[in-house]
Tab-separated table of C-alpha atoms (C1' of nucleotides) in Angstrom:
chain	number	residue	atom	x	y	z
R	1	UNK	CA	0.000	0.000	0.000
R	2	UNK	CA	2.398	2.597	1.001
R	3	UNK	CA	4.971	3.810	-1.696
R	4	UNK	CA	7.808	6.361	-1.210
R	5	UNK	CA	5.225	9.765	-0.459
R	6	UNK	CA	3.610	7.333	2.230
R	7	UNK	CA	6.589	6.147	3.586
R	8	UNK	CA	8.759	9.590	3.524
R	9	UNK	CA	5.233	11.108	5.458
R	10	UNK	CA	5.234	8.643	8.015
R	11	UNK	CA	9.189	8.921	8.349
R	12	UNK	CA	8.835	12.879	8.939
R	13	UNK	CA	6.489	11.673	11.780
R	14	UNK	CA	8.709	9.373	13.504
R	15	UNK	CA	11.539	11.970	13.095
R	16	UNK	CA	9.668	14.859	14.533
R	17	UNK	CA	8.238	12.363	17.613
R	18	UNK	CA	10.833	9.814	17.976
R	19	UNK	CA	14.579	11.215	17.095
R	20	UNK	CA	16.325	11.738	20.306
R	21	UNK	CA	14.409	9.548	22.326
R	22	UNK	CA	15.828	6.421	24.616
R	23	UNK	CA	13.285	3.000	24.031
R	24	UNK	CA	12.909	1.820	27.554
R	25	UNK	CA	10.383	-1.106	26.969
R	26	UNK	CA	10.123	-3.073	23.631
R	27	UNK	CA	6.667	-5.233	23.082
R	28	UNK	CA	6.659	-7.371	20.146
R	29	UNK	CA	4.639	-10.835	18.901
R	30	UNK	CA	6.344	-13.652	17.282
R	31	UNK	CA	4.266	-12.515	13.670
R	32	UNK	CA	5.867	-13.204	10.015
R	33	UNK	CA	6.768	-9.574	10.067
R	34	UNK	CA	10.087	-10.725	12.253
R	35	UNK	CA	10.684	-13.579	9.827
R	36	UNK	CA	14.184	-12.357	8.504
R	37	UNK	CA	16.037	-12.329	11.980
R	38	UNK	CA	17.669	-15.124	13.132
R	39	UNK	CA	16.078	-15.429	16.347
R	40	UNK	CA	13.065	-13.562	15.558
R	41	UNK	CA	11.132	-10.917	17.154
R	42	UNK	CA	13.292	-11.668	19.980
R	43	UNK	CA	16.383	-10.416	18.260
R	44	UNK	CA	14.507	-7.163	17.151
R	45	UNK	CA	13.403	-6.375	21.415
R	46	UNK	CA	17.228	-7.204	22.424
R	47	UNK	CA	18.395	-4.779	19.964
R	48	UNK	CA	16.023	-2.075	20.315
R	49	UNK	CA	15.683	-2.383	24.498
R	50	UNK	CA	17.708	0.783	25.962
R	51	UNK	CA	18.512	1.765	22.595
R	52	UNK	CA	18.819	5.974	22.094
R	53	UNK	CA	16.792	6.623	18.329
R	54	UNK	CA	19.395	8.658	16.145
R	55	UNK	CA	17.563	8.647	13.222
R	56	UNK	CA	15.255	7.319	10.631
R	57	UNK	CA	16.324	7.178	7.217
R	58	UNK	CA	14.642	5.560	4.038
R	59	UNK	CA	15.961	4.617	0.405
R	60	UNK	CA	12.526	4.184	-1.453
R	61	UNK	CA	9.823	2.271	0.270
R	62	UNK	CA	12.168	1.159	2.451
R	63	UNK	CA	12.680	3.198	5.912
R	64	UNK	CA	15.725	2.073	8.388
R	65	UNK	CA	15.655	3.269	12.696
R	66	UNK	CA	19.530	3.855	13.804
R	67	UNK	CA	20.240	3.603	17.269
R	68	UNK	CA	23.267	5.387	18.645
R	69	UNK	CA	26.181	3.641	18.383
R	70	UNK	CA	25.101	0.640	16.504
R	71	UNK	CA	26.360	-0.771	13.425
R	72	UNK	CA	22.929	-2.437	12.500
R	73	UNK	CA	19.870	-0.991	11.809
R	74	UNK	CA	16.408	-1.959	11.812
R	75	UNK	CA	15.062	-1.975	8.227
R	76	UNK	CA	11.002	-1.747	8.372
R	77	UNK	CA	8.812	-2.185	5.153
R	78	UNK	CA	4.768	-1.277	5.424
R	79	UNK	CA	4.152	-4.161	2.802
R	80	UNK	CA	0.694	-3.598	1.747
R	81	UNK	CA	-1.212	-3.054	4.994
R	82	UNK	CA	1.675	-1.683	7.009
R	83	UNK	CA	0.569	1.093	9.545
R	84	UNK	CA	2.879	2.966	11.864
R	85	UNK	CA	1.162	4.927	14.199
R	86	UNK	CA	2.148	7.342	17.490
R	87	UNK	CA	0.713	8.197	20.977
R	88	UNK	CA	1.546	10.629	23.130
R	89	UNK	CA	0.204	8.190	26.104
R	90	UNK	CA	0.115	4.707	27.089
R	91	UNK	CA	-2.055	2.406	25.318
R	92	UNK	CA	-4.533	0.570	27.641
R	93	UNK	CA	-4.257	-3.224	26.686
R	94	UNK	CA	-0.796	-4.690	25.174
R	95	UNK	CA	-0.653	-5.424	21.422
R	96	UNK	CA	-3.840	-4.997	19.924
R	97	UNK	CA	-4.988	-7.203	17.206
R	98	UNK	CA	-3.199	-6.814	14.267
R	99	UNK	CA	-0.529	-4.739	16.079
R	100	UNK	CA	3.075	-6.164	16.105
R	101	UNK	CA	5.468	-3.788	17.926
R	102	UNK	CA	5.430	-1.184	20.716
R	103	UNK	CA	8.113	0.999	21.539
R	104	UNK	CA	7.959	2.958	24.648
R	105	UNK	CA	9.860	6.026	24.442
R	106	UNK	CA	11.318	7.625	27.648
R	107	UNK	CA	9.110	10.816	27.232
R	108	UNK	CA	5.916	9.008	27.530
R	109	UNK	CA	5.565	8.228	23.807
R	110	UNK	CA	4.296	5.448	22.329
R	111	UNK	CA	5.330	4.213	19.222
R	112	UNK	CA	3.168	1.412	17.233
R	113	UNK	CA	3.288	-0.912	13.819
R	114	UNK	CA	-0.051	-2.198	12.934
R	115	UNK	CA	-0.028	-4.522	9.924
R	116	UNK	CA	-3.393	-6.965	9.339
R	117	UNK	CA	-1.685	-8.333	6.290
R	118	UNK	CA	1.588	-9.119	7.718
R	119	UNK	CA	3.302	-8.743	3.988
R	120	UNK	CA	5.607	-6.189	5.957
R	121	UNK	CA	8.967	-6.827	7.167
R	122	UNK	CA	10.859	-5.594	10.245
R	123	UNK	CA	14.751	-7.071	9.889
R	124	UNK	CA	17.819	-6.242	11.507
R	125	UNK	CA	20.526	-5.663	9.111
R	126	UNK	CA	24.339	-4.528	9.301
R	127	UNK	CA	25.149	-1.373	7.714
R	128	UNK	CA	27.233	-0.735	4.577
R	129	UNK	CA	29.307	1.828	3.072
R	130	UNK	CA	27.593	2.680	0.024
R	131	UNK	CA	28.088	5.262	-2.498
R	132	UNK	CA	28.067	8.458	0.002
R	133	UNK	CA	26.033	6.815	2.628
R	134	UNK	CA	25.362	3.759	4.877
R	135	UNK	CA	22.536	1.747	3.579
R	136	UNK	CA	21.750	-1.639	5.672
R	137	UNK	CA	23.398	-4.367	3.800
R	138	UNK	CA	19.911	-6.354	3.571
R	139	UNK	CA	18.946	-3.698	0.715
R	140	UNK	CA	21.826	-4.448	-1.233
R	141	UNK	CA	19.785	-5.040	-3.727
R	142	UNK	CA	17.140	-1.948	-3.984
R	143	UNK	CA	17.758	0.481	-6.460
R	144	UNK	CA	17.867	4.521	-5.702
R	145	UNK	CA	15.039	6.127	-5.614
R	146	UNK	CA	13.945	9.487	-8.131
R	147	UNK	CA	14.104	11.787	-5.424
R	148	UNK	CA	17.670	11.053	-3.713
R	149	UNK	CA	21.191	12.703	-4.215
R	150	UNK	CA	22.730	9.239	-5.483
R	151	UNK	CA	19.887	9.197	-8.365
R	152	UNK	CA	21.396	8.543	-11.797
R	153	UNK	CA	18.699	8.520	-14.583
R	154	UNK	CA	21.166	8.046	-17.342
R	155	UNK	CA	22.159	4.655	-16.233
R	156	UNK	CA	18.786	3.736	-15.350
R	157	UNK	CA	17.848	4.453	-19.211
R	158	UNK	CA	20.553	2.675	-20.285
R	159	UNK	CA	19.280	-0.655	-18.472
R	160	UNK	CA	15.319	-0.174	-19.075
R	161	UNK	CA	15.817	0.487	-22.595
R	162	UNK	CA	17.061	-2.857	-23.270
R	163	UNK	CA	14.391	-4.778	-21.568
R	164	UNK	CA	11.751	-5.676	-23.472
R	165	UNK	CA	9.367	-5.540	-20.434
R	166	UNK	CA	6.217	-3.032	-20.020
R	167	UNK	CA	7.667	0.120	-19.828
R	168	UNK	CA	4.908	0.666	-16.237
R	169	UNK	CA	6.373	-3.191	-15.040
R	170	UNK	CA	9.671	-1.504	-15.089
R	171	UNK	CA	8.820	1.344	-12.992
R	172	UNK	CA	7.551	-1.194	-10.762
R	173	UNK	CA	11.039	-2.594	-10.572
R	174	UNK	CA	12.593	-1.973	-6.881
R	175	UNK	CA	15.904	-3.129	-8.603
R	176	UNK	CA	15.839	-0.616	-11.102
R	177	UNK	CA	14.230	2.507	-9.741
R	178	UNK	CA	12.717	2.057	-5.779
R	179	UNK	CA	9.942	3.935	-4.746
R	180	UNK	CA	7.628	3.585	-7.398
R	181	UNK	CA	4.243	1.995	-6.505
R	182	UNK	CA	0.837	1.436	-8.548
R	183	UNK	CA	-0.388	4.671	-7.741
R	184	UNK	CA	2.899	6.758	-8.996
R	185	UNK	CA	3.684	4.534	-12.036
R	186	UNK	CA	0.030	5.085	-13.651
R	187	UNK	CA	0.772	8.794	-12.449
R	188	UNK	CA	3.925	8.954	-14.005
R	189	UNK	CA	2.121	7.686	-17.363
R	190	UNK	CA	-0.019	9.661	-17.483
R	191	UNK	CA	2.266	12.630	-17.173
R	192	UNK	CA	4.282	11.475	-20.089
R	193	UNK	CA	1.409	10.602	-22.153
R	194	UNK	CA	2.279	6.974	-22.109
R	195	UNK	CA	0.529	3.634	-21.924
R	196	UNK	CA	1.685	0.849	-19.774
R	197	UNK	CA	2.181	-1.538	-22.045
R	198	UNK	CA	5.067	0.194	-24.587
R	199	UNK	CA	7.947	-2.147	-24.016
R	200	UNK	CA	11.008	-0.983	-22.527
R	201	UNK	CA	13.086	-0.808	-25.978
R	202	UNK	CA	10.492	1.207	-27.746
R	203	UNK	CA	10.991	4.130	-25.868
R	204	UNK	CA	13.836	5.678	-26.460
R	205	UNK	CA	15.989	8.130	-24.599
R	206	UNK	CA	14.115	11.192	-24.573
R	207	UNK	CA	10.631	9.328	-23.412
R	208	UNK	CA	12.155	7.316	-20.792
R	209	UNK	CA	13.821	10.742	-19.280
R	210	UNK	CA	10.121	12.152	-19.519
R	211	UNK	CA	8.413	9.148	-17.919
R	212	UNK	CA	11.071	8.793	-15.175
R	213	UNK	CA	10.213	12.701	-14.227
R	214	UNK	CA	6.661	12.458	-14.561
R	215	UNK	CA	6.797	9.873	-11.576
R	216	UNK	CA	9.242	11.704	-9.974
R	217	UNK	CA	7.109	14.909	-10.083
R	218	UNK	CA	4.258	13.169	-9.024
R	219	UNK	CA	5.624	11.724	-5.904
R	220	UNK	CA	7.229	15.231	-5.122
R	221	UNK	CA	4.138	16.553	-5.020
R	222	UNK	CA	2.456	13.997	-3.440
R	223	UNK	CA	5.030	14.136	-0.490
R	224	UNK	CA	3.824	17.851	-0.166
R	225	UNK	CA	0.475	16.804	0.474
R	226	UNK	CA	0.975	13.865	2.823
R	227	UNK	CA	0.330	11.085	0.412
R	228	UNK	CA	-2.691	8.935	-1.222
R	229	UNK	CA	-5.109	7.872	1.230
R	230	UNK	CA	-8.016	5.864	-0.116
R	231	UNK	CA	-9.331	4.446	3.586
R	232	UNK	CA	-7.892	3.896	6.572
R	233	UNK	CA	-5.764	1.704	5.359
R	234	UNK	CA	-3.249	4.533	4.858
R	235	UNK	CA	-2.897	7.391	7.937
R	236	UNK	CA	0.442	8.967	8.946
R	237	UNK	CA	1.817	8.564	12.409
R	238	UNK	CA	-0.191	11.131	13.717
R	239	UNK	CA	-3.844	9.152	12.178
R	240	UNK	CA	-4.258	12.062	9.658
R	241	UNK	CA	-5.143	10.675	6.183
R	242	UNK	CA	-2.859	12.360	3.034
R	243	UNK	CA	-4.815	14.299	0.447
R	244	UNK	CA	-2.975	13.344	-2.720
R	245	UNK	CA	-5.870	11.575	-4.291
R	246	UNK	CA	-7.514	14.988	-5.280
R	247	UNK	CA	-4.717	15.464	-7.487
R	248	UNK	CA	-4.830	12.062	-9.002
R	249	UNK	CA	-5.270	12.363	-12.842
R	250	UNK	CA	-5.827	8.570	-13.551
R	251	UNK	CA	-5.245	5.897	-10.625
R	252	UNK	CA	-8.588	4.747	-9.094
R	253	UNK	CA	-10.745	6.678	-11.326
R	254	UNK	CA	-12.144	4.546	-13.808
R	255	UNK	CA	-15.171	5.953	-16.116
R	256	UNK	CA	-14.501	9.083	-14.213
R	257	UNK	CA	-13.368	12.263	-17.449
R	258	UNK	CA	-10.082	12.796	-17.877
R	259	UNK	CA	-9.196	16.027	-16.817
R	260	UNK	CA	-7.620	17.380	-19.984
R	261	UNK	CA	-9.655	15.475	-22.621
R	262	UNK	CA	-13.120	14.853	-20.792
R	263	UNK	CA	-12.720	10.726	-22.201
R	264	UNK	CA	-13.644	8.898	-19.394
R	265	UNK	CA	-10.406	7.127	-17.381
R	266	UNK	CA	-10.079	3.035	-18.427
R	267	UNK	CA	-9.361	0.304	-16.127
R	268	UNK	CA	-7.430	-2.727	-17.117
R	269	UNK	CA	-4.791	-5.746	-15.812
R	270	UNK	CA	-1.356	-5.518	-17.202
R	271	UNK	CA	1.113	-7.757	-15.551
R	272	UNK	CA	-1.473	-9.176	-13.092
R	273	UNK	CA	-1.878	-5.402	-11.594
R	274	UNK	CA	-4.584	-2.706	-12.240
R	275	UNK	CA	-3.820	-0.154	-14.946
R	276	UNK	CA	-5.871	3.122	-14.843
R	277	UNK	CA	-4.814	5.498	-18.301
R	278	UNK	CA	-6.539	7.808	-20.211
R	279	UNK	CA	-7.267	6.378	-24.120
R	280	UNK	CA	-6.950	9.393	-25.778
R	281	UNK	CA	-4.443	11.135	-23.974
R	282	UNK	CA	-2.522	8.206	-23.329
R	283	UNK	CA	-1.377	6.650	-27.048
R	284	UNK	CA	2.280	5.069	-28.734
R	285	UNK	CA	3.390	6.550	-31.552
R	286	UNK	CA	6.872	4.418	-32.509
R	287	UNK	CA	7.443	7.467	-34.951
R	288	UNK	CA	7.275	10.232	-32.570
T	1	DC	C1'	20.206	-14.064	-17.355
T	2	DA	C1'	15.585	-12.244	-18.141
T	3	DT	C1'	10.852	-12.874	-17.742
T	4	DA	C1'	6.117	-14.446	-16.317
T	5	DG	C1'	3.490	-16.223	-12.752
T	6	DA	C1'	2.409	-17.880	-8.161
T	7	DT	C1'	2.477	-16.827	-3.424
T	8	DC	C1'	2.337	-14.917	1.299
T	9	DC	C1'	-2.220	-12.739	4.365
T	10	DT	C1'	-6.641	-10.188	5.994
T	11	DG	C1'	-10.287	-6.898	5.181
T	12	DT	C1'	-13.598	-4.859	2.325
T	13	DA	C1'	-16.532	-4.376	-1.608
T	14	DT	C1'	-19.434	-6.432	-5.039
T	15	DG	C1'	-22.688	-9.643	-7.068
T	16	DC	C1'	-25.999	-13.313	-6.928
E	1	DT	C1'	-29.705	-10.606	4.625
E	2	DG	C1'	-26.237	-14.239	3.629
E	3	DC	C1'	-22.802	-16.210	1.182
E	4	DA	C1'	-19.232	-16.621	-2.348
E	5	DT	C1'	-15.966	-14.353	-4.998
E	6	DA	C1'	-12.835	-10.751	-6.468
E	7	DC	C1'	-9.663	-7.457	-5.383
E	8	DA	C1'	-6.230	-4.381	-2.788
E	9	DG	C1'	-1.290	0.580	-2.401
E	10	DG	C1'	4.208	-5.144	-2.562
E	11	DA	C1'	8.196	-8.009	-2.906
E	12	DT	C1'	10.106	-12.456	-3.376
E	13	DC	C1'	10.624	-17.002	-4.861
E	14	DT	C1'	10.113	-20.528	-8.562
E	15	DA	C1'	9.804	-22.288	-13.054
E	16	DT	C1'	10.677	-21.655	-17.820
DNA sequence: CATAGATCCTGTATGC
DNA sequence: TGCATACAGGATCTAT
């Protein structure tokens, strides 16, 4: 559910409530979501118990908690469901249903992750030198994301152009570009007046750099207004749903007009996912 | 190696 | 109203 706006809102939250703080009391369950560690949920309580929060960083849809003076970091991923939410109090009963984690803070905080789903992840992982920065060594294999300093479109081009994948598949590819959900890859298309399903070598250099922005743009300004909420399936750490989906021009608006051409939005399945585009605006021309 | 498809879960919406 | 089915914002593993 939660792509890079989502995640990058809920980090600002944890920064702005948690940074700074000490974790005296860790509450976890033994859920899938600890299924990476080698000891489990057990590993993740030992490591964060007594632990001072330094920061929260993210590469993507991926967010990371550092401790002070600790060479691993906790690597947490919202999956599709993932919630993390903050109190300024105690919470009444231990570990709701649904919830896996509670870290109390030292100034009375509460800190929570909620996910019914359970496609999440929360995994302790070493961290590497990489580039100009530390990244945990368990996302070795994520690409970076459209909005960071390391972001190099050129070679990203270079790769996606020879793959003869759907050009909105390839967005979707964490390995190639990270951060890019559903949501921001239809938005993306639609910016660049592209359809999901032009392959990855028919684009050329000039479309791809268009495309790539488009998304980019669209999860810059997404970020500014606290991301896509649909439900409550999606709330920032303080509960407050994001207001993005006004500014949606395709996703989740099928037979709704487009707003440039008045056509109404289509629906369809590429690649097993939903693909919301516009059929007019929307169109391959190889000769362009 | 690159690609397509199945799979892990629960909650909600839709249709009969 | 009740029940069955489809679908959901994701990533990873397997088979080809």
């Amino acid at each position: 559910m939660p792509e890079l706006p989502e995640v990058e809102t809920i980090r600002r939250g944890l920064v702005r409530r948690a940074v700074g703080r000490q974790i005296t009391k860790v509450e976890s369950d033994g859920s899938r979501l600890f299924r990476n560690n080698v000891f489990g949920a057990k590993t993740v309580d030992d490591f964060l118990t007594g632990g001072r929060i330094a920061a929260f960083n993210r590469r993507g849809k991926f967010m990371w908690l550092l401790l002070e003076g600790q060479s691993r970091a906790l690597v947490i991923h919202l999956g599709m469901s993932g919630q993390i939410r903050y109190h300024t109090q105690a919470l009444g009963e231990p570990l709701a249903i649904h919830e896996h984690l509670r870290l109390y803070l030292d100034d009375g905080g509460v800190v929570s992750f909620v996910d019914p789903r359970t496609f999440g992840h929360l995994t302790l992982s070493e961290l590497e030198e990489r580039g100009n920065r530390q990244i945990p060594a368990a996302l070795h294999h994520i690409a970076a994301d459209p909005l960071e300093v390391e972001w190099e479109p050129a070679a990203v081009i270079e790769r996606a152009s020879q793959s003869s994948r759907h050009i909105k598949t390839l967005l979707l590819h964490q390995e190639l570009v990270s951060g890019i959900g559903n949501i921001y890859a239809d938005e993306g298309l639609a910016r660049a007046a592209l359809p999901g399903w032009a392959r990855g070598t028919e684009l050329g250099q000039q479309r791809w750099q268009t495309l790539l922005e488009g998304a980019a743009a669209a999860m810059r300004e997404a970020i500014v207004a606290g991301g896509t909420s649909f439900d409550s399936l999606y709330v920032d750490t303080e509960g407050n749903p994001g207001y993005f989906r006004n500014e949606l021009a395709v996703y989740a608006r099928a037979g709704q007009p487009c707003h440039s051409c008045g056509t109404p939005i289509k629906r369809m399945t590429l690649d097993g996912r939903a693909h919301f585009f516009c059929p007019v605006c929307q169109r391959f021309e190889t000769n362009i």
